[in-house]
CSV table of C-alpha atoms and ligand atoms in Angstrom, one decimal:
chain,number,residue,atom,x,y,z
N,1386,MET,CA,5.4,-45.2,9.4
N,1387,GLU,CA,5.1,-47.4,6.3
N,1388,ASN,CA,8.0,-48.9,4.4
N,1389,PHE,CA,9.1,-46.9,1.4
N,1390,ASN,CA,11.5,-46.5,-1.5
N,1391,PHE,CA,12.4,-42.9,-2.3
N,1392,TYR,CA,14.3,-42.2,-5.5
N,1393,SER,CA,14.8,-38.6,-6.5
N,1394,PRO,CA,17.7,-38.5,-8.9
N,1395,THR,CA,17.2,-34.9,-10.4
N,1396,GLU,CA,20.1,-32.5,-10.3
N,1397,PHE,CA,18.8,-29.1,-9.2
N,1398,VAL,CA,20.7,-26.0,-10.3
N,1399,PHE,CA,19.2,-23.1,-8.4
N,1400,GLY,CA,19.7,-19.3,-8.4
N,1401,LYS,CA,20.0,-16.1,-10.3
N,1402,GLY,CA,21.1,-16.4,-13.9
N,1403,CYS,CA,21.5,-20.1,-14.0
N,1404,ALA,CA,19.6,-20.6,-17.3
N,1405,VAL,CA,23.0,-20.3,-19.0
N,1406,GLU,CA,23.9,-23.7,-17.6
N,1407,ALA,CA,21.4,-25.4,-20.0
N,1408,GLY,CA,24.0,-26.5,-22.6
N,1409,ARG,CA,26.5,-27.9,-20.1
N,1410,LEU,CA,23.7,-29.9,-18.3
N,1411,VAL,CA,22.3,-31.3,-21.6
N,1412,LYS,CA,25.8,-32.5,-22.5
N,1413,LYS,CA,26.4,-33.9,-19.0
N,1414,TYR,CA,23.3,-36.1,-19.4
N,1415,GLY,CA,24.2,-37.4,-22.8
N,1416,GLY,CA,22.1,-35.2,-25.0
N,1417,THR,CA,23.4,-34.8,-28.6
N,1418,LYS,CA,20.2,-33.4,-30.2
N,1419,VAL,CA,17.8,-31.4,-28.2
N,1420,LEU,CA,14.1,-30.7,-28.6
N,1421,ILE,CA,13.4,-27.3,-26.9
N,1422,HIS,CA,9.8,-27.3,-25.8
N,1423,TYR,CA,8.0,-24.2,-24.6
N,1424,GLY,CA,4.6,-22.6,-24.1
N,1425,GLY,CA,2.5,-19.8,-25.5
N,1426,GLY,CA,5.0,-17.1,-25.6
N,1427,SER,CA,6.2,-15.8,-22.2
N,1428,ALA,CA,9.6,-17.5,-22.5
N,1429,VAL,CA,10.1,-16.1,-26.0
N,1430,LYS,CA,9.1,-12.6,-24.9
N,1431,SER,CA,11.4,-12.6,-21.9
N,1432,GLY,CA,14.3,-13.6,-24.0
N,1433,LEU,CA,14.8,-16.9,-22.1
N,1434,ILE,CA,14.5,-19.1,-25.2
N,1435,ASP,CA,17.2,-17.1,-26.9
N,1436,LYS,CA,19.4,-17.5,-23.8
N,1437,VAL,CA,18.8,-21.2,-23.8
N,1438,LYS,CA,19.6,-21.5,-27.5
N,1439,LYS,CA,22.8,-19.6,-27.0
N,1440,SER,CA,23.8,-21.8,-24.1
N,1441,LEU,CA,23.2,-24.9,-26.3
N,1442,ALA,CA,25.1,-23.4,-29.2
N,1443,ASP,CA,28.0,-22.5,-26.9
N,1444,ALA,CA,28.1,-26.1,-25.8
N,1445,GLY,CA,28.0,-27.3,-29.4
N,1446,VAL,CA,24.7,-29.2,-29.0
N,1447,PRO,CA,22.3,-28.9,-32.0
N,1448,TYR,CA,18.6,-28.4,-31.3
N,1449,CYS,CA,15.1,-28.2,-32.9
N,1450,GLU,CA,12.1,-26.5,-31.2
N,1451,LEU,CA,8.4,-26.8,-30.6
N,1452,GLY,CA,6.5,-24.1,-28.9
N,1453,GLY,CA,2.8,-23.6,-28.3
N,1454,VAL,CA,2.1,-25.7,-25.2
N,1455,GLN,CA,-1.1,-24.4,-23.6
N,1456,PRO,CA,-1.9,-24.5,-19.9
N,1457,ASN,CA,-3.6,-27.9,-19.2
N,1458,PRO,CA,-1.4,-29.4,-22.0
N,1459,ARG,CA,-3.1,-31.4,-24.8
N,1460,ASP,CA,-2.2,-34.7,-26.3
N,1461,THR,CA,-2.4,-33.3,-29.9
N,1462,LEU,CA,0.8,-31.2,-29.5
N,1463,ILE,CA,2.5,-34.2,-27.9
N,1464,TYR,CA,1.8,-36.3,-31.0
N,1465,LYS,CA,3.4,-33.5,-33.1
N,1466,GLY,CA,6.4,-33.4,-30.7
N,1467,ILE,CA,6.9,-37.2,-31.0
N,1468,GLU,CA,6.8,-36.9,-34.8
N,1469,LEU,CA,9.3,-34.0,-34.8
N,1470,GLY,CA,11.6,-35.6,-32.3
N,1471,ARG,CA,11.8,-38.9,-34.3
N,1472,SER,CA,12.4,-37.1,-37.6
N,1473,GLU,CA,15.1,-34.9,-36.1
N,1474,GLY,CA,16.8,-37.7,-34.1
N,1475,VAL,CA,16.2,-36.0,-30.8
N,1476,ASP,CA,17.7,-37.8,-27.7
N,1477,ILE,CA,16.8,-35.4,-24.9
N,1478,VAL,CA,13.8,-33.0,-24.4
N,1479,LEU,CA,14.4,-29.7,-22.7
N,1480,ALA,CA,11.2,-28.1,-21.3
N,1481,VAL,CA,11.4,-24.3,-20.8
N,1482,GLY,CA,8.3,-23.3,-18.9
N,1483,GLY,CA,5.9,-24.4,-16.2
N,1484,GLY,CA,4.2,-27.6,-15.3
N,1485,SER,CA,2.2,-27.7,-18.6
N,1486,VAL,CA,5.4,-27.5,-20.7
N,1487,ILE,CA,7.2,-30.0,-18.5
N,1488,ASP,CA,4.4,-32.5,-18.6
N,1489,SER,CA,4.0,-32.1,-22.3
N,1490,ALA,CA,7.8,-32.7,-22.6
N,1491,LYS,CA,7.5,-35.9,-20.5
N,1492,GLY,CA,4.7,-37.1,-22.8
N,1493,ILE,CA,7.0,-36.6,-25.8
N,1494,ALA,CA,9.9,-38.3,-24.0
N,1495,LEU,CA,7.6,-41.3,-23.4
N,1496,GLY,CA,6.3,-41.4,-26.9
N,1497,ILE,CA,9.5,-41.2,-29.0
N,1498,PRO,CA,10.9,-44.6,-28.0
N,1499,TYR,CA,7.5,-46.3,-27.8
N,1500,ASP,CA,6.0,-48.2,-30.7
N,1501,GLY,CA,2.4,-47.8,-29.6
N,1502,ASP,CA,0.2,-44.7,-28.7
N,1503,PHE,CA,1.9,-42.7,-25.9
N,1504,TRP,CA,-1.7,-42.3,-24.4
N,1505,ASP,CA,-1.4,-45.9,-23.2
N,1506,PHE,CA,0.8,-44.6,-20.3
N,1507,TYR,CA,-2.0,-42.1,-19.3
N,1508,SER,CA,-4.4,-45.0,-19.3
N,1509,GLY,CA,-2.6,-47.2,-16.8
N,1510,LYS,CA,0.2,-48.9,-18.7
N,1511,THR,CA,3.6,-48.8,-16.9
N,1512,PRO,CA,6.3,-47.1,-19.0
N,1513,GLU,CA,9.7,-48.8,-19.2
N,1514,LYS,CA,11.6,-46.3,-21.3
N,1515,ALA,CA,11.6,-42.6,-21.8
N,1516,LEU,CA,14.1,-40.1,-23.2
N,1517,PRO,CA,15.8,-37.9,-20.6
N,1518,VAL,CA,14.0,-34.7,-19.8
N,1519,GLY,CA,15.7,-31.5,-18.5
N,1520,THR,CA,13.8,-28.4,-17.4
N,1521,VAL,CA,14.2,-24.6,-17.1
N,1522,LEU,CA,11.4,-23.7,-14.7
N,1523,THR,CA,9.5,-20.4,-15.1
N,1524,ILE,CA,6.7,-20.8,-12.5
N,1525,ALA,CA,6.7,-22.3,-9.0
N,1526,ALA,CA,3.6,-24.4,-8.9
N,1527,ALA,CA,3.2,-27.9,-10.2
N,1528,GLY,CA,6.4,-29.4,-9.0
N,1529,SER,CA,6.9,-31.3,-12.2
N,1530,GLU,CA,10.5,-30.2,-12.2
N,1531,GLY,CA,11.1,-32.8,-9.5
N,1532,SER,CA,8.2,-35.2,-9.8
N,1533,GLY,CA,7.7,-38.4,-11.7
N,1534,ASN,CA,4.3,-37.3,-12.9
N,1535,SER,CA,2.9,-35.9,-16.1
N,1536,ILE,CA,-0.7,-34.7,-16.5
N,1537,VAL,CA,-2.2,-34.3,-19.9
N,1538,THR,CA,-5.6,-33.6,-21.4
N,1539,LYS,CA,-6.9,-35.7,-24.3
N,1540,GLU,CA,-8.8,-33.3,-26.5
N,1541,ASP,CA,-11.1,-36.0,-27.7
N,1542,GLY,CA,-13.5,-36.3,-24.7
N,1543,LEU,CA,-11.6,-33.7,-22.6
N,1544,LEU,CA,-10.1,-36.4,-20.3
N,1545,LYS,CA,-7.3,-35.1,-18.0
N,1546,ARG,CA,-5.2,-38.0,-16.9
N,1547,GLY,CA,-1.8,-38.7,-15.5
N,1548,ALA,CA,1.2,-41.0,-16.0
N,1549,ARG,CA,3.4,-41.7,-13.0
N,1550,ASN,CA,6.8,-43.3,-12.9
N,1551,ASP,CA,10.3,-42.5,-11.5
N,1552,ILE,CA,11.7,-42.6,-15.1
N,1553,LEU,CA,9.7,-39.4,-15.7
N,1554,ARG,CA,11.7,-37.5,-13.1
N,1555,PRO,CA,13.8,-34.9,-14.9
N,1556,LYS,CA,17.5,-35.5,-15.1
N,1557,PHE,CA,18.1,-31.9,-14.3
N,1558,SER,CA,16.1,-28.8,-13.4
N,1559,ILE,CA,17.3,-25.3,-13.7
N,1560,MET,CA,15.5,-23.1,-11.2
N,1561,ASP,CA,16.1,-19.3,-11.4
N,1562,PRO,CA,13.5,-17.6,-9.1
N,1563,ALA,CA,14.0,-14.3,-11.0
N,1564,LEU,CA,12.4,-15.9,-14.0
N,1565,THR,CA,9.1,-16.0,-12.1
N,1566,GLN,CA,9.0,-12.2,-11.6
N,1567,THR,CA,7.2,-11.7,-14.9
N,1568,LEU,CA,4.3,-13.9,-13.8
N,1569,PRO,CA,0.8,-12.3,-13.6
N,1570,ALA,CA,-0.4,-12.1,-10.0
N,1571,TYR,CA,-3.1,-14.6,-10.6
N,1572,GLN,CA,-0.6,-17.3,-11.9
N,1573,THR,CA,1.7,-16.6,-8.9
N,1574,ALA,CA,-1.2,-17.1,-6.5
N,1575,ALA,CA,-2.5,-20.2,-8.3
N,1576,GLY,CA,1.0,-21.6,-8.1
N,1577,CYS,CA,1.2,-21.0,-4.4
N,1578,THR,CA,-2.2,-22.7,-4.0
N,1579,ASP,CA,-1.0,-25.7,-5.9
N,1580,ILE,CA,2.1,-26.0,-3.7
N,1581,MET,CA,0.0,-25.9,-0.5
N,1582,ALA,CA,-2.4,-28.4,-2.0
N,1583,HIS,CA,0.4,-30.8,-2.8
N,1584,ILE,CA,1.3,-30.7,0.9
N,1585,PHE,CA,-2.3,-31.2,2.1
N,1586,GLU,CA,-2.8,-34.2,-0.2
N,1587,ARG,CA,0.0,-35.8,1.8
N,1588,TYR,CA,-0.8,-34.3,5.2
N,1589,PHE,CA,-4.3,-35.8,5.5
N,1590,THR,CA,-3.4,-39.4,6.1
N,1591,ASN,CA,-4.6,-42.4,8.1
N,1592,THR,CA,-1.0,-43.5,8.8
N,1593,PRO,CA,-0.1,-42.9,12.4
N,1594,GLU,CA,3.3,-41.9,13.8
N,1595,VAL,CA,4.6,-39.8,10.9
N,1596,GLU,CA,6.0,-36.9,12.9
N,1597,ILE,CA,8.9,-36.2,10.6
N,1598,THR,CA,6.9,-35.8,7.4
N,1599,ASP,CA,4.1,-34.0,9.3
N,1600,ARG,CA,6.7,-31.4,10.5
N,1601,LEU,CA,8.2,-31.1,7.0
N,1602,CYS,CA,4.7,-30.5,5.6
N,1603,GLU,CA,4.0,-27.9,8.2
N,1604,ALA,CA,7.3,-26.1,7.4
N,1605,VAL,CA,6.4,-25.8,3.8
N,1606,LEU,CA,2.8,-24.6,4.6
N,1607,LEU,CA,4.1,-22.0,7.1
N,1608,THR,CA,6.6,-20.8,4.5
N,1609,MET,CA,3.9,-20.4,1.9
N,1610,ILE,CA,1.7,-18.5,4.3
N,1611,LYS,CA,4.5,-16.1,4.9
N,1612,GLU,CA,5.9,-15.8,1.4
N,1613,ALA,CA,2.8,-15.9,-0.9
N,1614,PRO,CA,1.4,-12.5,0.4
N,1615,ARG,CA,4.8,-11.0,0.2
N,1616,VAL,CA,5.3,-11.8,-3.4
N,1617,ILE,CA,1.7,-10.8,-4.3
N,1618,ALA,CA,2.4,-7.4,-2.7
N,1619,ASP,CA,5.9,-7.1,-4.2
N,1620,PRO,CA,6.3,-9.2,-7.4
N,1621,ASP,CA,10.0,-8.4,-7.7
N,1622,ASN,CA,10.9,-9.7,-4.2
N,1623,TYR,CA,13.6,-12.2,-5.2
N,1624,GLU,CA,14.0,-13.8,-1.8
N,1625,ALA,CA,10.3,-14.5,-1.4
N,1626,ARG,CA,10.3,-15.9,-5.0
N,1627,ALA,CA,13.3,-18.1,-4.1
N,1628,ASN,CA,11.6,-19.5,-1.0
N,1629,ILE,CA,8.4,-20.2,-3.0
N,1630,MET,CA,10.3,-21.9,-5.8
N,1631,TRP,CA,12.1,-24.3,-3.6
N,1632,ALA,CA,9.0,-25.0,-1.6
N,1633,GLY,CA,7.3,-25.9,-4.8
N,1634,MET,CA,9.9,-28.6,-5.5
N,1635,ILE,CA,9.9,-29.9,-1.9
N,1636,ALA,CA,6.1,-30.1,-1.9
N,1637,HIS,CA,5.9,-32.5,-4.8
N,1638,ASN,CA,9.1,-34.6,-5.2
N,1639,ASN,CA,7.5,-36.7,-2.4
N,1640,ILE,CA,10.0,-36.1,0.4
N,1641,CYS,CA,7.0,-34.9,2.4
N,1642,GLY,CA,4.9,-37.9,1.5
N,1643,VAL,CA,7.0,-41.0,2.0
N,1644,GLY,CA,6.0,-43.6,4.5
N,1645,ARG,CA,2.4,-42.5,4.7
N,1646,GLN,CA,-0.9,-43.0,2.9
N,1647,GLN,CA,-1.8,-40.0,0.8
N,1648,ASP,CA,-5.1,-38.6,-0.4
N,1649,TRP,CA,-5.2,-36.8,-3.9
N,1650,ASN,CA,-9.0,-36.6,-4.1
N,1651,SER,CA,-9.0,-32.8,-4.3
N,1652,HIS,CA,-6.7,-33.1,-7.2
N,1653,ASN,CA,-8.8,-35.7,-8.9
N,1654,LEU,CA,-11.9,-33.6,-8.5
N,1655,GLU,CA,-10.1,-30.5,-9.7
N,1656,HIS,CA,-8.7,-32.2,-12.8
N,1657,GLU,CA,-12.3,-32.6,-14.0
N,1658,LEU,CA,-12.8,-28.9,-13.6
N,1659,SER,CA,-9.7,-27.9,-15.5
N,1660,ALA,CA,-10.5,-30.5,-18.2
N,1661,LEU,CA,-14.0,-29.2,-18.7
N,1662,TYR,CA,-13.6,-25.4,-18.3
N,1663,ASP,CA,-9.8,-25.1,-19.0
N,1664,VAL,CA,-9.4,-23.2,-15.7
N,1665,THR,CA,-6.0,-22.7,-14.0
N,1666,HIS,CA,-5.2,-25.8,-12.0
N,1667,GLY,CA,-4.3,-23.9,-8.8
N,1668,ALA,CA,-7.4,-21.8,-9.0
N,1669,GLY,CA,-9.5,-24.9,-9.3
N,1670,LEU,CA,-7.8,-26.3,-6.2
N,1671,ALA,CA,-8.6,-23.1,-4.3
N,1672,VAL,CA,-12.2,-23.9,-4.8
N,1673,MET,CA,-12.1,-27.7,-4.4
N,1674,MET,CA,-9.7,-28.3,-1.5
N,1675,PRO,CA,-11.4,-26.3,1.3
N,1676,ALA,CA,-14.7,-27.9,0.1
N,1677,TRP,CA,-13.2,-31.4,0.3
N,1678,MET,CA,-11.9,-30.5,3.8
N,1679,GLU,CA,-15.3,-29.4,5.0
N,1680,TYR,CA,-16.8,-32.6,3.8
N,1681,VAL,CA,-14.2,-35.0,5.3
N,1682,TYR,CA,-12.9,-33.4,8.5
N,1683,LYS,CA,-15.2,-35.5,10.7
N,1684,HIS,CA,-13.3,-38.5,9.5
N,1685,ASN,CA,-10.4,-37.4,11.8
N,1686,VAL,CA,-11.2,-34.2,13.6
N,1687,LEU,CA,-7.9,-34.2,15.6
N,1688,ARG,CA,-5.8,-34.2,12.4
N,1689,PHE,CA,-7.7,-31.1,11.2
N,1690,CYS,CA,-7.1,-29.6,14.7
N,1691,GLN,CA,-3.4,-30.2,14.2
N,1692,MET,CA,-3.5,-28.3,10.9
N,1693,ALA,CA,-5.6,-25.5,12.5
N,1694,THR,CA,-3.3,-25.0,15.5
N,1695,ARG,CA,0.1,-25.7,14.0
N,1696,VAL,CA,-0.4,-24.1,10.6
N,1697,PHE,CA,-3.1,-21.5,11.0
N,1698,GLY,CA,-2.5,-20.4,14.5
N,1699,CYS,CA,-5.9,-21.4,16.0
N,1700,GLN,CA,-6.4,-21.8,19.7
N,1701,MET,CA,-7.3,-25.4,20.5
N,1702,ASP,CA,-10.9,-25.7,21.8
N,1703,TYR,CA,-10.7,-28.8,24.0
N,1704,GLU,CA,-14.4,-28.6,24.8
N,1705,ASN,CA,-15.3,-28.5,21.1
N,1706,PRO,CA,-12.5,-29.8,18.8
N,1707,GLU,CA,-14.8,-29.6,15.8
N,1708,ALA,CA,-14.9,-25.8,16.2
N,1709,THR,CA,-11.1,-25.7,16.0
N,1710,ALA,CA,-11.1,-27.9,12.9
N,1711,VAL,CA,-13.7,-25.8,11.1
N,1712,GLU,CA,-11.9,-22.6,12.0
N,1713,GLY,CA,-8.7,-24.0,10.5
N,1714,ILE,CA,-10.5,-24.7,7.2
N,1715,ARG,CA,-12.1,-21.3,7.3
N,1716,ARG,CA,-8.7,-19.6,7.7
N,1717,PHE,CA,-7.3,-21.7,4.8
N,1718,ARG,CA,-10.1,-20.5,2.5
N,1719,SER,CA,-9.8,-16.9,3.5
N,1720,PHE,CA,-6.0,-17.0,3.1
N,1721,LEU,CA,-6.5,-18.3,-0.5
N,1722,HIS,CA,-9.1,-15.5,-1.1
N,1723,SER,CA,-6.6,-12.9,0.3
N,1724,ILE,CA,-4.0,-13.8,-2.3
N,1725,GLY,CA,-6.6,-13.4,-5.1
N,1726,MET,CA,-7.9,-16.9,-5.6
N,1727,PRO,CA,-11.6,-17.8,-6.4
N,1728,ILE,CA,-13.5,-19.7,-3.6
N,1729,ASN,CA,-16.6,-21.0,-5.4
N,1730,PHE,CA,-17.9,-22.1,-8.8
N,1731,ALA,CA,-19.1,-18.7,-9.9
N,1732,GLU,CA,-15.8,-17.1,-9.2
N,1733,LEU,CA,-13.9,-19.9,-11.0
N,1734,GLY,CA,-16.2,-20.0,-14.0
N,1735,ALA,CA,-17.7,-23.4,-13.3
N,1736,LYS,CA,-21.4,-24.3,-13.3
N,1737,GLU,CA,-23.4,-26.2,-10.7
N,1738,GLU,CA,-25.6,-27.8,-13.4
N,1739,ASP,CA,-22.5,-29.5,-14.7
N,1740,ILE,CA,-21.9,-31.4,-11.5
N,1741,PRO,CA,-23.4,-34.7,-12.9
N,1742,VAL,CA,-21.0,-34.5,-15.8
N,1743,LEU,CA,-18.0,-33.9,-13.5
N,1744,VAL,CA,-19.0,-36.8,-11.4
N,1745,GLU,CA,-19.6,-39.1,-14.4
N,1746,LYS,CA,-16.1,-38.2,-15.8
N,1747,LEU,CA,-14.5,-39.1,-12.5
N,1748,GLY,CA,-15.4,-42.7,-13.4
N,1749,ILE,CA,-16.1,-43.9,-9.9
N,1750,GLY,CA,-19.1,-46.0,-11.0
N,1751,SER,CA,-20.7,-47.9,-8.2
N,1752,GLY,CA,-17.3,-48.2,-6.4
N,1753,LYS,CA,-15.3,-45.9,-4.1
N,1754,ARG,CA,-12.2,-43.7,-4.5
N,1755,ALA,CA,-9.5,-44.5,-2.0
N,1756,GLY,CA,-7.9,-41.8,0.1
N,1757,PHE,CA,-8.0,-40.2,3.6
N,1758,MET,CA,-11.7,-40.9,3.5
N,1759,GLU,CA,-13.1,-43.2,0.8
N,1760,LEU,CA,-15.5,-41.4,-1.5
N,1761,ASP,CA,-18.4,-42.7,-3.6
N,1762,ARG,CA,-20.5,-40.9,-6.2
N,1763,ASN,CA,-22.8,-39.3,-3.6
N,1764,ASP,CA,-19.8,-38.0,-1.6
N,1765,VAL,CA,-18.1,-36.4,-4.6
N,1766,THR,CA,-21.4,-34.9,-5.7
N,1767,GLU,CA,-21.8,-33.3,-2.3
N,1768,ILE,CA,-18.2,-32.0,-2.3
N,1769,TYR,CA,-18.8,-30.3,-5.7
N,1770,ARG,CA,-22.0,-28.8,-4.3
N,1771,ILE,CA,-20.1,-27.4,-1.3
N,1772,ALA,CA,-17.6,-25.9,-3.7
N,1773,ALA,CA,-20.3,-24.4,-5.9
N,1774,HIS,CA,-21.8,-22.5,-2.9
N,1775,ALA,CA,-18.7,-21.7,-0.8
N,1776,SER,CA,-18.5,-18.3,0.8
N,1777,LEU,CA,-16.2,-16.6,3.3
E,2614,NZQ,O1,2.5,-20.4,-22.0
E,2614,NZQ,P1,3.2,-19.3,-21.5
E,2614,NZQ,O2,3.2,-18.1,-22.4
E,2614,NZQ,O3,4.6,-19.6,-21.0
E,2614,NZQ,O4,2.3,-18.8,-20.2
E,2614,NZQ,C1,2.2,-19.6,-19.0
E,2614,NZQ,C2,0.8,-20.0,-18.8
E,2614,NZQ,O5,-0.1,-19.2,-19.4
E,2614,NZQ,C3,2.4,-18.6,-17.9
E,2614,NZQ,N1,3.8,-18.5,-17.4
E,2614,NZQ,C4,4.7,-19.5,-17.0
E,2614,NZQ,N2,5.8,-18.9,-16.6
E,2614,NZQ,C5,5.7,-17.6,-16.8
E,2614,NZQ,C6,4.5,-17.3,-17.3
E,2614,NZQ,N3,4.1,-16.0,-17.6
E,2614,NZQ,C7,4.9,-15.0,-17.4
E,2614,NZQ,N4,6.1,-15.2,-16.9
E,2614,NZQ,C8,6.6,-16.5,-16.6
E,2614,NZQ,N5,7.8,-16.7,-16.0
E,2614,NZQ,O6,1.7,-19.2,-16.8
E,2614,NZQ,C9,0.6,-19.9,-17.3
E,2614,NZQ,C10,0.5,-21.2,-16.6
E,2614,NZQ,O7,1.6,-22.1,-16.9
E,2614,NZQ,P2,1.5,-23.6,-16.5
E,2614,NZQ,O8,2.7,-24.3,-17.0
E,2614,NZQ,O9,0.2,-24.2,-17.0
E,2614,NZQ,O10,1.5,-23.6,-14.9
E,2614,NZQ,P3,1.7,-24.7,-13.9
E,2614,NZQ,O11,3.1,-24.9,-13.6
E,2614,NZQ,O12,0.8,-24.4,-12.8
E,2614,NZQ,O13,1.2,-26.1,-14.5
E,2614,NZQ,C11,-0.1,-26.5,-14.5
E,2614,NZQ,C12,-0.2,-27.9,-15.1
E,2614,NZQ,O14,0.5,-28.8,-14.3
E,2614,NZQ,C13,-0.3,-29.9,-14.0
E,2614,NZQ,C14,-1.7,-29.2,-13.8
E,2614,NZQ,O15,-2.7,-30.2,-13.8
E,2614,NZQ,C15,-1.7,-28.3,-15.1
E,2614,NZQ,O16,-2.0,-29.1,-16.2
E,2614,NZQ,N6,0.2,-30.6,-12.8
E,2614,NZQ,C16,1.3,-31.3,-12.9
E,2614,NZQ,C17,1.9,-32.0,-11.9
E,2614,NZQ,C18,3.0,-32.9,-12.1
E,2614,NZQ,N7,3.5,-33.1,-13.3
E,2614,NZQ,O17,3.7,-33.4,-11.1
E,2614,NZQ,C19,1.3,-32.0,-10.5
E,2614,NZQ,C20,0.3,-30.9,-10.3
E,2614,NZQ,O18,-0.6,-31.3,-9.3
E,2614,NZQ,C21,-0.5,-30.6,-11.5
E,2614,NZQ,O19,-1.7,-31.4,-11.7
E,2615,ZN,ZN1,-1.4,-29.8,-8.3
């Protein structure tokens, strides 16, 4: 195990009806003027925004609001939020929504106290200051409610890039699983896929002797394999929703990733798909991650056998370990298909002829991308090709 520093300061308030806690928590973390940030309408339609406003009013905290965050959030709305936040004297941003809303809120929180262009932090600059962010989560997926990450798309050039720093971890996150019951099945399934992908990005490592994090990762994966189909079959199943929501947080606040090298190339490859075609992040991962696995498994066949046997219930073939590894990947892809996810470019809405564009935008140049297996331009081209043609 490698040395590590794990800092996860978010207060999580979890359970039925807890959105009414918003006002109390904003006050607790020093907020005196709130920017309520939300998406394209689901939180307004469900009455959640009104509930949050009432909670703030009851706590005596004034607010202003900015809706309209779209999935794969754009820099353009963040600039508006920064302007609004400054003119209104906002000192805390409350994101009511999913990963897109939370990431947009984090961008605004970075931009308000910063003299330059907030995009600097999505181009490699280390942030030193950000306003506090609180969240009311409405979809279990991205894990931004506990993570120090924010992923934003720059409209000019369609660049999807991330900022990462512990100061971006929310001060508090309100997590009511019942709020996710209004999600369309596709979004629920895409969220479940993203949660599993966040684990696999950490599971495939070259660091030896990481039994504790391996076992935590496997626990989350087994939970998702049990609960995702339950919730697809019965969207109002609160208990399944609750397990998935907490799994989504655990999958990405890095408790499962400490002390080990991580990969993240499936995410990097997917971000180019969601930037170019505006596809749902989790759906893009359903196409990219099994393709990445098929390309890299020979780098460490036994690690893939571990996944296949411990997570997907395969019998170990000691004569032919590769067959076990390949069967594990096959079961992963068919699981994703069984919950309604696409498995290839055509089902996702991506085009094989765009592969050179996708590769170019990854910006690898003549170098290599680090990870479980280092990848150069030819490697990523081949992974996109596998993804384009994948079948069950
Ligand atoms: O905009 P509204 O109307 O709210 O609709 C949203 C949106 O269309 C809808 N939705 C959310 N909660 C709902 C609901 N509809 C009905 N009922 C509810 N309760 O779902 C759609 C998707 O929402 P979005 O916020 O985009 O989903 P998700 O949480 O999957 O976030 C995806 C974004 O997070 C980034 C992704 O790249 C993508 O941009 N990620 C962020 C990470 C992070 N910050 O740590 C890590 C992830 O790997 C990921 O990259
Ligand atoms: Zn993700």
